[in-house]
Amino acid sequence: MEHLPVEVIGNILSRLGAARDVVIASSTCRKWREAWRNHLYTLTFNSNDWPLYHELTRSRLEIIVTQTIFQTNGLQCLSILMDDVDEFSAAPVIAWLMYTRETLRELHYNVRTTPNINILEKCGRQRLEVLDLAHNTITGVEPSYQKFPCLRSLSLSYVSVSALDLSLFLTACPKVEVLSLVSLDIVMSDPQASMELSTNSLKDIYVEAISLDKIVLEADSLEKLQLKDCTLEVFELVSKGKLRLLKIDDVSVIHLDIGESAENLEIVDVSNFTIMWSKFHHMIAKSSKLRRLRLWGVVFDDDDEVVDIETISACFPQLSHLSLNYELREAAVQYGLQGSFQLENVVVLELGWTVISDLFSQWVAGLLGRCPNLRKLVIHGVVSETKTHEECHTLAKFTSFIVRLMRKYLKIDVQFEYD
């Protein structure tokens, strides 16, 4: 070990991550202390890494963090994740940011301070590429002054910000490609809770636990759109058709419009969502490159609606992975499998139930017959803790049916996943 260059030792210390581990390891000898001072590029203060963090006073914690950071030169990645310990004084936190900001490429910042710190003012106009900000407030954004010319990834969680300031913030990040917005407290000056975001560089957006009347996203380069646990009246995407992934999970939305962005879709994953099938299908019907389609736990807006598998076969010829789980009615089996179509390229089929019935067996058999090149079948089911005799009988009949059925399809790998 004594022959290792200090640069390599610095690399080793950086991979430790946790500040306490770095301090202990660097006390090995003079050479390791030199590596800590001059060649450490990653440092993490996480209150979950060391139980004693929760027992120290605020002033003692501030001293420990200050001494550790100020003994380094050239930090590129700094993580301060200590919001559940105590509120810090603003002065030492400002000192940490000012000391490191000229070399930082990544900042993961989850610190409650008194008073609140304008993080954009302290870190703007630098070479920051990743900013992960949580439990803070953003106010008074000035894009002409608080520019982030190198920022490529921005994550905001439990942040209080107005719709206007968020829009201005994106304007100040001309190269941002990845955006994550989780549980934001959107401050509204307008009676209608709406938000308009515009960016030419954005490729990937994730939105979770946000309630608004309207979101309009103008993003010509967007490739991935993910919405989770949101309540919206309107969501509109204005883009130039580069969208490859659309994922919707437990979202309540009255009007969903992705415009002309469906032509290059490769993955559509919809779960715990109420849909009007005809309208939803029309939205993605031009996605001739679609490879994966997942409709899981969806509820139809109209009781008479069924998913027409023949139409899926015709519109999505490249489909290779199909996952379906919704309430089965006789019409879904009878009309959903009409015609002589084949799902030629489907190699993985996932089917599930919430309430098992004899219809499920018919549905499985019907779909298997339409997938001549299937390699894998996964059956998902829900088995309640308290089972009636009838439920046990139905499950036993289904198991026997699958055993008999799969004798016809010996080359297919069958898996069962029960909750």
Coordinates of C-alpha atoms in Angstrom, one line a residue:
M1 CA 0.0 0.0 0.0
E2 CA 2.9 2.4 0.7
H3 CA 3.8 2.3 -3.0
L4 CA 0.4 3.6 -4.2
P5 CA 0.4 7.0 -5.8
V6 CA -1.5 9.7 -3.8
E7 CA -3.9 10.1 -6.7
V8 CA -4.9 6.4 -6.5
I9 CA -5.4 6.8 -2.7
G10 CA -7.6 9.8 -3.3
N11 CA -9.6 7.7 -5.7
I12 CA -10.0 5.0 -3.0
L13 CA -11.1 7.6 -0.4
S14 CA -13.6 9.1 -2.8
R15 CA -15.2 5.7 -3.3
L16 CA -15.8 5.4 0.4
G17 CA -18.2 8.3 0.2
A18 CA -19.2 8.7 3.9
A19 CA -17.3 11.5 5.5
R20 CA -16.7 9.6 8.8
D21 CA -15.1 6.6 6.9
V22 CA -12.9 9.0 4.9
V23 CA -11.6 10.7 8.0
I24 CA -10.8 7.3 9.7
A25 CA -9.1 6.0 6.6
S26 CA -7.1 9.1 6.0
S27 CA -5.6 8.9 9.5
T28 CA -3.6 5.8 8.4
C29 CA -0.4 7.8 7.6
R30 CA 0.9 11.1 6.2
K31 CA 0.5 9.9 2.6
W32 CA -3.2 9.2 3.1
R33 CA -3.7 12.5 4.8
E34 CA -2.2 14.2 1.8
A35 CA -4.5 12.3 -0.5
W36 CA -7.5 13.5 1.6
R37 CA -6.4 17.1 1.3
N38 CA -5.4 17.2 -2.4
H39 CA -7.0 14.3 -4.2
L40 CA -10.4 13.7 -2.6
Y41 CA -13.2 14.5 -5.0
T42 CA -16.3 13.0 -3.3
L43 CA -17.5 13.6 0.2
T44 CA -20.9 12.7 1.8
F45 CA -22.4 13.8 5.1
N46 CA -25.5 11.6 5.5
S47 CA -27.3 11.5 8.9
N48 CA -28.2 7.8 8.2
D49 CA -24.6 6.8 8.0
W50 CA -23.8 7.3 11.6
P51 CA -26.3 7.2 14.6
L52 CA -24.2 9.6 16.6
Y53 CA -25.1 12.4 14.2
H54 CA -28.5 12.5 15.9
E55 CA -27.0 12.9 19.4
L56 CA -24.6 15.8 18.7
T57 CA -25.6 19.4 19.2
R58 CA -26.1 21.6 16.2
S59 CA -22.9 23.7 16.9
R60 CA -20.9 20.5 17.3
L61 CA -22.2 19.1 14.0
E62 CA -21.4 22.4 12.2
I63 CA -17.8 22.3 13.5
I64 CA -17.3 18.7 12.4
V65 CA -18.6 19.4 8.9
T66 CA -16.7 22.6 8.6
Q67 CA -13.4 21.1 9.7
T68 CA -13.8 18.1 7.3
I69 CA -14.7 20.2 4.2
F70 CA -12.0 22.9 4.9
Q71 CA -9.2 20.2 4.9
T72 CA -10.0 19.3 1.3
N73 CA -9.0 21.0 -1.9
G74 CA -10.9 20.4 -5.2
L75 CA -14.1 18.6 -4.1
Q76 CA -16.1 17.8 -7.2
C77 CA -19.1 16.0 -5.5
L78 CA -20.5 17.1 -2.2
S79 CA -23.6 15.6 -0.5
I80 CA -25.0 17.1 2.7
L81 CA -28.1 15.1 3.5
M82 CA -28.9 16.0 7.1
D83 CA -32.4 17.5 7.2
D84 CA -33.6 15.1 9.9
V85 CA -30.9 16.0 12.4
D86 CA -31.4 19.7 13.2
E87 CA -31.6 23.1 11.6
F88 CA -28.2 24.5 10.8
S89 CA -27.2 28.2 11.1
A90 CA -27.0 29.8 7.7
A91 CA -23.5 31.2 8.1
P92 CA -21.5 27.9 8.3
V93 CA -23.6 26.4 5.4
I94 CA -22.9 29.4 3.3
A95 CA -19.2 29.0 4.1
W96 CA -19.3 25.3 3.0
L97 CA -20.9 26.3 -0.3
M98 CA -18.6 29.3 -1.0
Y99 CA -15.5 27.2 -0.2
T100 CA -16.3 24.4 -2.6
R101 CA -18.4 26.0 -5.4
E102 CA -15.6 26.7 -7.9
T103 CA -14.7 23.0 -8.2
L104 CA -18.0 21.4 -7.6
R105 CA -19.6 19.3 -10.4
E106 CA -22.4 17.7 -8.2
L107 CA -24.2 19.1 -5.2
H108 CA -26.8 17.0 -3.3
Y109 CA -28.2 19.4 -0.7
N110 CA -30.8 18.5 1.9
V111 CA -30.2 20.8 4.8
R112 CA -32.7 22.9 6.8
T113 CA -31.2 26.3 7.7
T114 CA -32.2 29.3 9.7
P115 CA -32.7 31.7 7.9
N116 CA -33.3 30.1 4.5
I117 CA -30.4 30.2 2.1
N118 CA -30.7 31.2 -1.6
I119 CA -29.0 28.2 -3.0
L120 CA -29.2 29.6 -6.5
E121 CA -27.3 32.7 -5.6
K122 CA -24.5 30.7 -3.9
C123 CA -24.0 28.1 -6.7
G124 CA -25.0 30.0 -9.9
R125 CA -22.5 30.9 -12.6
Q126 CA -20.3 28.0 -11.7
R127 CA -19.5 24.6 -13.3
L128 CA -22.2 22.6 -11.5
E129 CA -23.5 19.7 -13.6
V130 CA -25.8 18.0 -11.1
L131 CA -28.0 19.7 -8.4
D132 CA -30.2 17.7 -6.1
L133 CA -32.1 20.1 -3.8
A134 CA -34.6 19.0 -1.1
H135 CA -36.6 20.7 1.8
N136 CA -35.7 24.2 0.7
T137 CA -37.3 27.3 -0.7
I138 CA -36.6 28.9 -4.1
T139 CA -37.6 32.6 -4.5
G140 CA -36.8 35.5 -6.7
V141 CA -35.1 33.7 -9.5
E142 CA -33.1 36.1 -11.8
P143 CA -32.1 34.0 -14.9
S144 CA -29.9 36.8 -16.2
Y145 CA -27.7 36.6 -13.0
Q146 CA -28.3 33.1 -11.5
K147 CA -27.2 31.1 -14.6
F148 CA -26.3 27.4 -14.5
P149 CA -24.5 27.1 -17.8
C150 CA -23.3 23.5 -17.2
L151 CA -26.2 22.0 -15.3
R152 CA -27.4 18.8 -16.9
S153 CA -29.5 17.2 -14.1
L154 CA -31.8 19.0 -11.7
S155 CA -33.8 17.3 -8.9
L156 CA -36.2 19.2 -6.6
S157 CA -37.9 17.4 -3.7
Y158 CA -40.2 19.0 -1.1
V159 CA -39.2 22.4 -2.3
S160 CA -41.4 25.5 -2.1
V161 CA -41.3 27.4 -5.3
S162 CA -43.7 29.5 -7.4
A163 CA -44.7 28.3 -10.9
L164 CA -43.0 31.5 -12.3
D165 CA -39.8 30.9 -10.4
L166 CA -39.6 27.3 -11.5
S167 CA -40.1 28.4 -15.1
L168 CA -37.4 31.0 -14.8
F169 CA -35.1 28.5 -13.1
L170 CA -35.3 26.2 -16.2
T171 CA -34.6 29.2 -18.4
A172 CA -31.4 29.7 -16.4
C173 CA -30.3 26.0 -17.2
P174 CA -29.9 26.0 -21.0
K175 CA -28.3 22.5 -20.9
V176 CA -30.5 20.6 -18.5
E177 CA -31.4 17.2 -19.8
V178 CA -32.9 15.4 -16.7
L179 CA -35.5 17.0 -14.4
S180 CA -37.1 15.4 -11.4
L181 CA -40.0 17.2 -9.5
V182 CA -41.2 15.5 -6.3
S183 CA -43.8 16.8 -3.8
L184 CA -43.3 20.4 -4.7
D185 CA -45.1 23.1 -2.8
I186 CA -46.2 25.2 -5.8
V187 CA -46.9 28.8 -4.7
M188 CA -49.6 30.3 -6.8
S189 CA -50.5 34.0 -7.3
D190 CA -53.2 33.1 -9.9
P191 CA -56.5 31.5 -8.8
Q192 CA -56.0 28.8 -11.5
A193 CA -53.2 26.6 -10.3
S194 CA -51.3 26.2 -13.6
M195 CA -47.7 25.8 -14.6
E196 CA -46.0 26.3 -17.9
L197 CA -42.4 25.0 -18.5
S198 CA -40.4 25.5 -21.6
T199 CA -37.0 24.0 -22.4
N200 CA -35.2 23.0 -25.6
S201 CA -32.6 20.7 -23.9
L202 CA -34.8 18.5 -21.6
K203 CA -34.8 14.8 -22.5
D204 CA -36.1 13.1 -19.3
I205 CA -38.7 14.4 -16.8
Y206 CA -40.1 12.7 -13.7
V207 CA -43.1 14.3 -11.9
E208 CA -44.4 12.8 -8.6
A209 CA -47.0 13.8 -6.0
I210 CA -47.9 17.2 -7.6
S211 CA -51.5 18.6 -7.7
L212 CA -52.3 21.3 -10.2
D213 CA -55.1 22.4 -12.5
K214 CA -52.9 22.5 -15.5
I215 CA -49.3 21.7 -16.6
V216 CA -48.1 22.7 -20.1
L217 CA -44.7 21.3 -20.9
E218 CA -42.9 22.6 -24.1
A219 CA -39.9 20.4 -24.6
D220 CA -38.8 19.7 -28.2
S221 CA -36.2 17.1 -27.3
L222 CA -38.1 15.1 -24.6
E223 CA -37.5 11.4 -24.8
K224 CA -38.9 10.2 -21.4
L225 CA -42.1 11.3 -19.6
Q226 CA -43.0 9.8 -16.2
L227 CA -46.0 10.9 -14.1
K228 CA -46.7 9.3 -10.6
D229 CA -49.2 10.0 -7.9
C230 CA -50.3 13.3 -9.4
T231 CA -53.7 15.0 -9.5
L232 CA -54.2 17.1 -12.6
E233 CA -57.0 18.4 -14.7
V234 CA -54.9 19.0 -17.8
F235 CA -51.5 17.8 -18.8
E236 CA -50.2 18.9 -22.3
L237 CA -47.0 18.1 -23.9
V238 CA -45.7 20.2 -26.8
S239 CA -42.8 18.4 -28.5
K240 CA -41.3 17.4 -31.8
G241 CA -42.0 13.7 -31.6
K242 CA -38.8 12.4 -29.9
L243 CA -40.7 10.8 -27.0
R244 CA -39.6 7.1 -26.5
L245 CA -41.0 6.3 -23.0
L246 CA -44.4 7.2 -21.5
K247 CA -45.0 6.0 -18.0
I248 CA -48.1 6.9 -15.9
D249 CA -48.7 5.4 -12.4
D250 CA -51.6 6.3 -10.1
V251 CA -52.4 9.6 -11.9
S252 CA -55.8 11.4 -11.9
V253 CA -56.1 13.5 -15.0
I254 CA -59.1 14.7 -17.0
H255 CA -57.3 15.7 -20.2
L256 CA -54.0 14.1 -21.2
D257 CA -52.5 15.3 -24.5
I258 CA -49.0 14.4 -25.8
G259 CA -49.8 16.0 -29.2
E260 CA -47.7 14.6 -32.1
S261 CA -45.2 13.1 -29.7
A262 CA -46.2 9.4 -30.1
E263 CA -44.5 8.5 -33.4
N264 CA -41.3 7.3 -31.8
L265 CA -42.7 5.8 -28.6
E266 CA -41.0 2.5 -27.7
I267 CA -42.4 1.9 -24.2
V268 CA -45.9 2.7 -22.8
D269 CA -46.4 1.8 -19.2
V270 CA -49.8 2.7 -17.6
S271 CA -50.8 1.5 -14.2
N272 CA -53.5 2.3 -11.6
F273 CA -55.1 4.7 -14.1
T274 CA -58.6 5.3 -15.3
I275 CA -58.7 5.4 -19.1
M276 CA -61.1 5.8 -22.0
W277 CA -59.6 3.1 -24.1
S278 CA -60.6 4.5 -27.5
K279 CA -59.2 7.9 -26.7
F280 CA -56.0 6.5 -25.1
H281 CA -55.5 4.2 -28.1
H282 CA -56.0 7.1 -30.5
M283 CA -53.3 9.0 -28.6
I284 CA -50.7 6.2 -29.1
A285 CA -52.0 4.6 -32.3
K286 CA -49.2 6.0 -34.5
S287 CA -46.5 4.4 -32.3
S288 CA -45.4 1.8 -34.9
K289 CA -42.1 1.4 -33.1
L290 CA -43.7 0.3 -29.8
R291 CA -41.9 -2.6 -28.2
R292 CA -43.4 -2.7 -24.7
L293 CA -47.0 -2.1 -23.7
R294 CA -48.1 -2.4 -20.1
L295 CA -51.7 -1.7 -19.0
W296 CA -51.8 -2.8 -15.3
G297 CA -54.6 -2.2 -12.9
V298 CA -56.3 0.1 -15.3
V299 CA -60.0 0.9 -15.0
F300 CA -62.1 1.7 -18.0
D301 CA -64.1 5.0 -18.0
D302 CA -66.9 3.2 -19.8
D303 CA -68.1 -0.2 -18.5
D304 CA -68.7 -1.4 -22.1
E305 CA -65.1 -0.7 -23.2
V306 CA -62.7 -3.6 -24.0
V307 CA -59.1 -3.6 -25.1
D308 CA -59.1 -4.8 -28.7
I309 CA -56.0 -7.0 -29.0
E310 CA -56.5 -7.2 -32.8
T311 CA -56.1 -3.5 -33.0
I312 CA -53.0 -3.6 -30.8
S313 CA -51.5 -6.3 -33.2
A314 CA -52.2 -4.1 -36.2
C315 CA -50.9 -0.8 -34.8
F316 CA -47.8 -2.1 -33.0
P317 CA -46.1 -4.8 -35.2
Q318 CA -42.8 -4.6 -33.3
L319 CA -44.4 -5.3 -29.9
S320 CA -42.3 -7.8 -28.0
H321 CA -43.4 -7.4 -24.4
L322 CA -47.1 -7.2 -23.5
S323 CA -48.5 -6.9 -19.9
L324 CA -52.2 -6.7 -19.2
N325 CA -54.2 -6.6 -16.0
Y326 CA -57.7 -5.2 -15.8
E327 CA -61.1 -6.3 -14.7
L328 CA -62.3 -9.1 -17.0
R329 CA -65.8 -9.2 -18.3
E330 CA -67.3 -11.6 -20.8
A331 CA -67.1 -8.9 -23.5
A332 CA -63.3 -8.5 -22.8
V333 CA -62.7 -12.1 -23.7
Q334 CA -65.4 -12.5 -26.4
Y335 CA -64.7 -9.3 -28.3
G336 CA -61.2 -8.5 -27.3
L337 CA -59.9 -11.6 -29.0
Q338 CA -61.9 -11.5 -32.2
G339 CA -60.3 -12.0 -35.6
S340 CA -57.4 -14.2 -36.8
F341 CA -54.6 -11.9 -35.8
Q342 CA -51.2 -13.0 -34.4
L343 CA -48.9 -11.2 -32.1
E344 CA -45.9 -12.4 -34.0
N345 CA -43.1 -10.7 -32.2
V346 CA -44.4 -11.0 -28.6
V347 CA -41.8 -13.1 -26.6
V348 CA -42.9 -12.0 -23.1
L349 CA -46.5 -12.0 -21.9
E350 CA -47.5 -10.9 -18.4
L351 CA -51.1 -11.4 -17.3
G352 CA -52.7 -10.6 -14.0
W353 CA -55.9 -10.6 -12.0
T354 CA -57.2 -8.7 -9.0
V355 CA -60.3 -11.0 -8.6
I356 CA -59.8 -14.4 -10.2
S357 CA -62.6 -16.0 -12.2
D358 CA -63.1 -18.7 -14.8
L359 CA -62.9 -15.9 -17.5
F360 CA -59.2 -15.5 -16.6
S361 CA -58.4 -19.1 -17.8
Q362 CA -60.2 -18.5 -21.1
W363 CA -58.3 -15.2 -21.5
V364 CA -54.9 -16.8 -20.9
A365 CA -55.6 -19.6 -23.3
G366 CA -56.9 -17.2 -26.0
L367 CA -53.8 -14.9 -25.7
L368 CA -51.3 -17.8 -25.7
G369 CA -52.9 -19.0 -29.0
R370 CA -52.2 -15.6 -30.5
C371 CA -48.4 -15.5 -29.6
P372 CA -46.7 -18.1 -31.8
N373 CA -43.2 -17.1 -30.8
L374 CA -43.7 -16.6 -27.0
R375 CA -40.8 -17.6 -24.8
K376 CA -42.0 -16.5 -21.3
L377 CA -45.4 -16.3 -19.6
V378 CA -45.7 -14.6 -16.2
I379 CA -49.0 -14.9 -14.3
H380 CA -49.6 -12.3 -11.6
G381 CA -52.3 -12.8 -9.0
V382 CA -53.7 -11.5 -5.7
V383 CA -54.5 -14.2 -3.1
S384 CA -56.3 -12.8 -0.1
E385 CA -55.4 -13.9 3.4
T386 CA -58.9 -15.0 4.2
K387 CA -60.1 -17.3 1.4
T388 CA -63.6 -18.7 1.0
H389 CA -64.1 -22.3 -0.2
E390 CA -65.2 -20.9 -3.5
E391 CA -62.0 -18.8 -4.0
C392 CA -59.9 -21.9 -3.1
H393 CA -61.9 -24.0 -5.6
T394 CA -61.5 -21.4 -8.4
L395 CA -57.7 -21.1 -7.8
A396 CA -57.4 -24.9 -7.8
K397 CA -59.3 -25.1 -11.1
F398 CA -57.1 -22.4 -12.6
T399 CA -53.9 -24.2 -11.5
S400 CA -55.1 -27.5 -13.0
F401 CA -56.0 -25.7 -16.2
I402 CA -52.6 -24.1 -16.5
V403 CA -50.9 -27.4 -16.0
R404 CA -52.9 -29.0 -18.8
L405 CA -52.6 -25.9 -21.1
M406 CA -48.8 -25.7 -20.8
R407 CA -48.4 -29.3 -22.0
K408 CA -49.2 -27.8 -25.4
Y409 CA -46.5 -25.1 -25.0
L410 CA -43.5 -27.0 -23.5
K411 CA -40.9 -24.4 -24.8
I412 CA -42.5 -21.5 -22.9
D413 CA -41.0 -20.6 -19.5
V414 CA -43.9 -20.1 -17.0
Q415 CA -43.7 -18.1 -13.8
F416 CA -46.2 -17.3 -11.1
E417 CA -46.0 -14.2 -8.9
Y418 CA -48.7 -13.9 -6.2
D419 CA -49.3 -11.1 -3.7

